[in-house]
Coordinates of C-alpha atoms and ligand atoms in Angstrom, one line a residue:
M1 CA 9.0 4.8 17.0
R2 CA 6.2 5.2 16.0
I3 CA 5.2 3.3 12.2
L4 CA 2.5 4.1 9.7
S5 CA 1.0 3.2 6.8
G6 CA -2.1 3.2 5.0
V7 CA -3.6 1.3 1.6
Q8 CA -6.5 2.2 -0.5
P9 CA -9.3 -0.2 -0.8
S10 CA -9.7 0.3 -4.4
G11 CA -9.3 -3.4 -6.0
E12 CA -8.0 -7.0 -4.8
L13 CA -4.8 -6.6 -3.6
H14 CA -1.6 -8.0 -5.5
L15 CA 1.8 -9.1 -5.9
G16 CA 2.8 -5.6 -5.9
N17 CA 1.1 -4.9 -3.1
Y18 CA 2.4 -7.0 -1.2
F19 CA 5.9 -7.0 -1.9
G20 CA 5.7 -3.2 -2.1
A21 CA 3.9 -2.8 1.2
I22 CA 2.1 -5.2 2.9
E23 CA 5.3 -7.5 3.8
Q24 CA 7.2 -4.8 5.4
H25 CA 4.3 -3.6 7.4
L26 CA 3.5 -6.9 8.7
R27 CA 7.8 -7.2 9.9
L28 CA 7.6 -3.7 11.2
Q29 CA 4.6 -4.5 13.3
H30 CA 7.7 -6.6 16.2
E31 CA 10.0 -3.4 15.7
G32 CA 7.3 -0.4 16.9
E33 CA 4.7 0.9 17.4
A34 CA 2.1 0.5 14.7
L35 CA -0.5 1.7 13.0
Y36 CA -1.8 0.4 9.4
F37 CA -5.1 1.9 8.5
I38 CA -7.6 1.4 5.2
A39 CA -7.6 4.2 3.7
D40 CA -11.2 4.4 2.2
Y41 CA -11.7 8.5 2.3
H42 CA -8.6 8.3 -0.3
A43 CA -10.5 5.7 -2.4
L44 CA -13.4 8.2 -2.6
T45 CA -11.3 10.6 -5.1
T46 CA -11.1 6.8 -7.7
L47 CA -14.6 5.0 -6.7
Q48 CA -17.8 5.8 -6.4
D49 CA -20.0 2.5 -5.4
A50 CA -21.0 2.1 -2.1
A51 CA -21.4 -1.7 -2.5
R52 CA -17.8 -2.3 -4.1
L53 CA -16.1 0.3 -0.9
R54 CA -17.8 -1.8 1.9
E55 CA -16.4 -4.9 0.1
L56 CA -13.0 -3.9 -0.6
T57 CA -12.5 -2.2 2.5
R58 CA -13.7 -6.0 4.3
D59 CA -11.5 -7.6 1.9
V60 CA -7.8 -5.4 2.6
A61 CA -8.7 -5.8 6.3
A62 CA -9.0 -9.9 6.1
T63 CA -5.8 -10.0 3.7
Y64 CA -4.0 -8.2 6.1
L65 CA -5.4 -10.3 8.9
A66 CA -4.9 -13.3 7.2
L67 CA -1.7 -12.9 6.4
G68 CA -0.2 -11.8 10.1
L69 CA -1.6 -8.4 11.4
D70 CA -1.1 -8.6 15.0
P71 CA -4.4 -6.4 16.3
E72 CA -2.1 -6.8 19.5
L73 CA 0.6 -5.5 18.3
A74 CA -0.8 -3.3 15.6
T75 CA -3.6 -0.7 15.3
F76 CA -5.9 -1.6 12.3
F77 CA -8.2 0.8 11.3
R78 CA -10.3 2.2 8.6
Q79 CA -9.4 5.8 7.9
S80 CA -12.7 7.2 8.0
D81 CA -13.3 6.3 11.9
V82 CA -10.6 9.2 12.7
P83 CA -13.2 12.0 11.2
E84 CA -10.4 14.8 12.8
V85 CA -7.9 13.8 10.0
H86 CA -10.5 16.4 7.8
E87 CA -9.9 19.0 10.4
L88 CA -5.8 18.4 10.4
T89 CA -5.9 18.7 6.6
W90 CA -7.7 22.5 6.6
L91 CA -4.4 23.4 8.7
L92 CA -2.5 21.8 6.9
E93 CA -4.0 23.5 3.6
C94 CA -3.7 27.0 4.7
V95 CA 0.1 26.5 5.4
T96 CA 0.9 25.5 2.5
G97 CA 1.7 27.0 -1.1
M98 CA -0.4 25.8 -3.8
G99 CA 2.8 24.7 -6.0
L100 CA 4.1 22.0 -3.5
L101 CA 0.7 20.0 -4.7
E102 CA 0.9 21.3 -8.6
R103 CA 4.2 19.4 -8.1
A104 CA 2.3 16.2 -7.0
H105 CA 3.3 13.8 -9.6
S106 CA 0.3 11.6 -8.5
Y107 CA -2.2 13.7 -9.5
K108 CA -0.6 14.3 -13.1
D109 CA -0.7 10.5 -13.3
K110 CA -4.1 9.5 -12.6
V111 CA -5.4 12.6 -14.6
A112 CA -3.2 11.2 -17.3
K113 CA -4.6 8.0 -17.5
G114 CA -8.4 9.5 -17.6
I115 CA -9.1 9.5 -13.3
R116 CA -11.6 13.3 -13.2
P117 CA -9.5 15.7 -11.9
T118 CA -11.5 16.5 -8.9
V119 CA -10.9 18.7 -6.2
G120 CA -11.1 15.6 -3.9
L121 CA -7.7 13.9 -6.0
F122 CA -5.5 17.3 -6.4
T123 CA -6.0 17.5 -2.8
Y124 CA -4.8 13.9 -2.0
P125 CA -1.7 14.3 -0.7
A126 CA -2.9 16.6 2.0
L127 CA -4.8 14.2 3.1
M128 CA -2.3 12.0 3.3
A129 CA 0.0 14.1 5.0
S130 CA -2.4 14.8 7.6
D131 CA -3.3 11.3 8.2
I132 CA 0.9 10.7 8.8
L133 CA 1.2 13.6 10.8
I134 CA -2.1 13.8 13.6
Y135 CA -0.2 9.9 14.6
R136 CA 3.1 11.8 14.8
S137 CA 4.0 9.0 12.9
S138 CA 8.1 8.9 12.6
L139 CA 8.1 5.8 9.6
V140 CA 6.1 5.6 7.1
P141 CA 7.3 2.6 5.0
V142 CA 5.5 2.8 1.2
G143 CA 6.2 1.7 -2.1
Q144 CA 8.3 4.1 -4.3
D145 CA 5.1 5.9 -6.1
Q146 CA 4.3 7.0 -2.1
V147 CA 7.8 8.6 -1.4
Q148 CA 7.0 12.2 -2.6
H149 CA 3.4 12.1 -1.0
V150 CA 5.8 11.3 2.6
E151 CA 8.1 14.4 1.4
I152 CA 4.6 16.6 1.2
A153 CA 3.8 16.0 4.9
Q154 CA 7.4 16.5 6.2
D155 CA 6.9 20.0 4.0
M156 CA 3.6 20.6 5.5
A157 CA 4.9 19.9 9.4
Q158 CA 7.8 22.3 8.9
S159 CA 5.7 24.9 7.4
F160 CA 3.2 24.2 10.7
N161 CA 5.5 24.4 13.0
A162 CA 7.4 27.5 11.8
A163 CA 4.2 29.3 10.7
F164 CA 3.0 29.0 15.2
R165 CA 5.8 28.2 16.2
C166 CA 5.0 25.1 18.1
E167 CA 6.3 21.5 17.8
A168 CA 3.1 20.3 17.3
L169 CA 4.0 18.1 14.7
V170 CA 6.5 15.2 14.1
R171 CA 9.0 15.2 10.6
P172 CA 8.4 11.6 9.2
E173 CA 10.7 9.5 7.4
H174 CA 9.8 7.2 4.1
R175 CA 11.1 3.6 4.3
L176 CA 11.5 1.3 0.8
S177 CA 10.4 -1.9 0.9
A178 CA 13.0 -4.1 -0.3
V179 CA 11.0 -4.3 -4.0
P180 CA 9.8 -0.9 -4.6
K181 CA 8.6 -1.3 -7.7
V182 CA 7.2 -5.3 -8.4
P183 CA 6.6 -5.6 -12.6
G184 CA 2.9 -6.3 -13.8
T185 CA 2.0 -9.3 -16.7
D186 CA 2.6 -6.2 -19.0
G187 CA 6.1 -5.0 -17.2
Q188 CA 4.9 -1.9 -16.1
K189 CA 4.5 -1.1 -12.8
M190 CA 1.6 -4.0 -11.3
S191 CA -1.3 -2.3 -10.4
K192 CA -5.0 -2.5 -9.5
S193 CA -5.8 0.3 -12.3
Y194 CA -3.7 -1.1 -15.3
G195 CA -5.2 -4.8 -15.4
N196 CA -2.0 -6.4 -15.5
A197 CA -2.1 -7.6 -11.9
I198 CA -1.8 -11.3 -10.0
P199 CA -4.1 -10.8 -7.2
L200 CA -2.6 -12.7 -3.7
F201 CA -5.8 -14.9 -3.2
A202 CA -6.4 -16.2 -6.4
Q203 CA -6.3 -20.3 -6.8
G204 CA -6.9 -23.2 -9.9
K205 CA -8.0 -21.1 -13.1
A206 CA -8.5 -17.6 -12.2
L207 CA -4.2 -18.2 -11.1
K208 CA -3.5 -20.6 -14.0
K209 CA -4.9 -17.2 -15.9
A210 CA -3.1 -14.4 -14.1
V211 CA 0.2 -16.2 -14.6
N212 CA 0.1 -17.3 -17.9
A213 CA -1.1 -13.5 -19.1
I214 CA 2.5 -12.8 -18.0
V215 CA 3.9 -11.0 -21.1
T216 CA 7.3 -13.5 -22.5
D217 CA 9.1 -12.8 -25.6
S218 CA 8.6 -15.6 -28.3
R219 CA 12.4 -16.3 -28.8
D220 CA 13.0 -20.6 -28.6
P221 CA 15.2 -21.6 -25.9
K222 CA 16.6 -24.4 -28.2
Q223 CA 17.9 -21.4 -30.9
G224 CA 20.1 -19.6 -27.6
P225 CA 20.4 -18.3 -24.5
L226 CA 17.3 -16.4 -22.7
D227 CA 17.8 -13.6 -20.9
P228 CA 16.8 -13.4 -17.5
D229 CA 17.4 -10.4 -16.8
T230 CA 14.6 -8.8 -19.3
C231 CA 12.1 -11.4 -18.4
N232 CA 8.8 -10.2 -16.7
A233 CA 8.2 -14.1 -15.3
F234 CA 11.7 -14.5 -14.3
A235 CA 11.2 -11.3 -11.9
L236 CA 8.2 -12.0 -10.6
Y237 CA 9.5 -16.0 -9.6
A238 CA 12.8 -14.1 -8.0
L239 CA 10.4 -12.4 -5.6
F240 CA 9.8 -15.9 -4.1
A241 CA 12.8 -18.4 -4.6
D242 CA 15.7 -18.3 -2.5
A243 CA 19.5 -16.9 -4.2
G244 CA 19.9 -21.1 -4.9
E245 CA 16.6 -21.2 -7.2
R246 CA 17.1 -18.2 -9.0
A247 CA 21.1 -19.0 -9.8
D248 CA 19.9 -21.9 -11.0
L249 CA 16.7 -20.8 -12.7
A250 CA 18.7 -18.3 -14.4
R251 CA 21.9 -20.5 -15.2
A252 CA 18.7 -22.7 -17.2
Y253 CA 17.8 -19.6 -19.3
R254 CA 21.5 -19.0 -20.3
E255 CA 22.9 -22.2 -20.8
D256 CA 20.8 -25.4 -20.7
R257 CA 19.5 -25.6 -24.7
G258 CA 17.2 -28.2 -23.1
F259 CA 15.5 -25.9 -21.4
L260 CA 11.4 -25.8 -22.1
G261 CA 11.2 -21.7 -21.7
Y262 CA 9.4 -19.6 -20.1
G263 CA 5.7 -21.5 -19.6
V264 CA 8.8 -23.6 -16.8
T265 CA 9.5 -20.3 -15.1
K266 CA 5.2 -20.2 -15.0
K267 CA 4.8 -22.7 -13.2
L268 CA 7.3 -22.6 -10.8
L269 CA 5.7 -18.9 -10.5
T270 CA 2.2 -21.0 -9.8
E271 CA 3.9 -22.8 -7.0
K272 CA 5.6 -20.5 -5.3
I273 CA 2.2 -18.4 -5.6
E274 CA 0.1 -21.2 -4.1
A275 CA 2.8 -22.4 -1.5
R276 CA 3.7 -18.3 -0.2
F277 CA -0.3 -17.4 -0.2
G278 CA -2.7 -21.0 -0.4
P279 CA -2.1 -21.7 3.6
A280 CA -3.6 -17.9 4.3
R281 CA -6.2 -18.2 1.6
D282 CA -9.0 -20.1 4.1
R283 CA -8.4 -17.8 6.9
Y284 CA -9.2 -14.7 4.8
A285 CA -12.3 -17.0 3.5
A286 CA -13.4 -16.9 6.8
L287 CA -12.6 -13.7 8.0
K288 CA -14.2 -11.8 5.0
A289 CA -17.9 -14.0 6.6
P290 CA -20.5 -11.9 8.1
G291 CA -20.1 -12.1 11.7
S292 CA -15.9 -12.5 12.1
E293 CA -13.8 -11.1 14.7
L294 CA -12.8 -8.4 11.7
D295 CA -15.4 -6.0 12.7
D296 CA -14.6 -5.7 16.0
V297 CA -10.5 -5.6 15.7
L298 CA -11.3 -2.7 13.5
R299 CA -14.1 -1.0 15.7
Q300 CA -11.0 -1.9 18.4
G301 CA -8.2 0.0 16.6
G302 CA -10.7 2.7 15.3
L303 CA -11.2 3.7 18.9
R304 CA -7.2 3.3 19.5
A305 CA -6.2 5.4 16.9
R306 CA -9.1 8.3 17.3
A307 CA -7.6 8.9 20.7
L308 CA -3.8 9.4 19.3
A309 CA -5.2 11.7 16.9
Q310 CA -7.5 14.0 18.6
E311 CA -4.2 14.6 21.1
T312 CA -2.2 16.1 18.3
L313 CA -5.1 17.8 16.7
E314 CA -5.9 19.5 20.3
A315 CA -2.4 20.2 20.5
C316 CA -2.5 21.8 16.7
R317 CA -6.0 23.8 17.5
E318 CA -4.4 25.4 20.7
A319 CA -0.9 26.4 18.5
T320 CA -3.4 27.9 15.8
G321 CA -5.6 30.3 18.4
L322 CA -8.5 28.4 17.4
G323 CA -8.7 26.9 20.7
R324 CA -9.5 23.9 23.0
R325 CA -12.8 21.9 21.2
L326 CA -15.9 21.9 23.3
T327 CA -17.0 18.8 24.9
Ligands
ADP1 P1 -2.5 0.4 -6.9 O1 -1.1 0.8 -7.5 O2 -2.3 -0.8 -7.3 O3 -3.7 1.3 -6.7 P2 -1.7 1.5 -4.3 O4 -1.7 2.5 -4.8 O5 -3.5 1.2 -3.3 O6 -1.9 0.3 -5.2 O7 -0.4 1.3 -3.2 C1 -0.5 0.3 -2.2 C2 0.8 0.2 -1.6 O8 1.1 -1.1 -2.5 C3 1.6 1.3 -1.7 O9 2.6 1.5 -0.9 C4 2.5 1.4 -3.1 O10 3.6 1.5 -3.0 C5 2.3 -0.3 -3.0 N1 2.4 -0.6 -4.3 C6 1.8 -0.8 -5.3 N2 2.1 -1.3 -6.6 C7 3.2 -1.5 -6.3 C8 4.3 -2.2 -7.4 N3 3.7 -2.4 -8.1 N4 5.8 -2.4 -6.8 C9 5.4 -1.9 -5.1 N5 4.7 -1.5 -4.7 C10 3.4 -1.5 -5.2
LIG2 N1 -2.1 7.4 -0.9 C1 -1.7 5.9 -0.4 C2 -1.7 4.9 -1.8 O1 -2.5 4.8 -2.4 C3 -2.8 5.4 0.8 C4 -2.1 6.5 2.0 C5 -3.1 7.0 2.2 C6 -1.3 6.3 2.6 N2 -2.5 7.5 3.7 C7 -1.7 7.0 3.8 C8 0.5 5.9 2.7 C9 -0.7 7.5 4.5 C10 0.8 5.9 3.7 C11 1.0 7.0 4.7 O2 -1.3 3.4 -0.9

């Protein structure tokens, strides 16, 4: 089984990215041949600042490595180290009806949020399909918001194979994490671009500030029961807590009139974040330092991924009649 996923270096990684994607990526590296990449070409649709892109690319790489990505198990690379994806994107675009991309939610959502509607933003799902198909990936672990993109990749693979009567491309399936939609501090989906994120490696004052920003209602626990099911702070705490801890806190919300309220939940959540991500924070800082092993890991991964991509692209070129590229 070949597993593939990508994360954009478009902002600091947060709890939503971790529970929606990273945790599952790290687990799956033990279950098949995994390829994970930093989607820097995709990030250009919204980030046009060279220094920032370079920095965020190293941030994402350091985060994955610090949290346990094993470069011996998984091929870890930068999307832009495999420029062949653009050639396959073109081949796919030529067999894809306009309607397929016109129906994509993410373009409409992003434009509604004020992101400039460029051609790149519109064709983003075609590049993503190419990312998936060029490695003949069978499984694509993603969060809920990316499922439609994997379906687009399925359609494109089928259209290509049908148009050229070949089996060059493999149909991928998505896999959702156990927590496909982590709420942000305001209760909307947590996202780098909504100002509602809790970063993975925040500490001290910054962590406190992020956790305190979680919106809760103003009910006084002394006056009556609180509802854990509609509480953002509880939902975030529940991501870290085991079943017993969850049940205890839920009981305090509903029954304990001496319960001190949402501040308690926020404190428990802060402790959980510290305990889970604190140990990786030093590794993260060391990996981000210039001259760490990070650059070599990405280089080796890029070379490996590129060789796989070239193989698929050759088969696709043959199928279309373009024929082998010159060497
Ligand atoms: P963002 O929305 O912060 O820009 P990305 O779009 O770069 O995040 O997402 C990277 C990965 O993390 C994707 O697989 C996406 O589905 C997942 N993800 C992002 N935010 C969340 C969230 N709030 N809950 C669950 N998964 C998420
Ligand atoms: N579009 C994905 C996101 O915003 C990132 C991505 C690019 C990706 N190419 C991919 C994810 C291929 C899975 C497979 O999160």
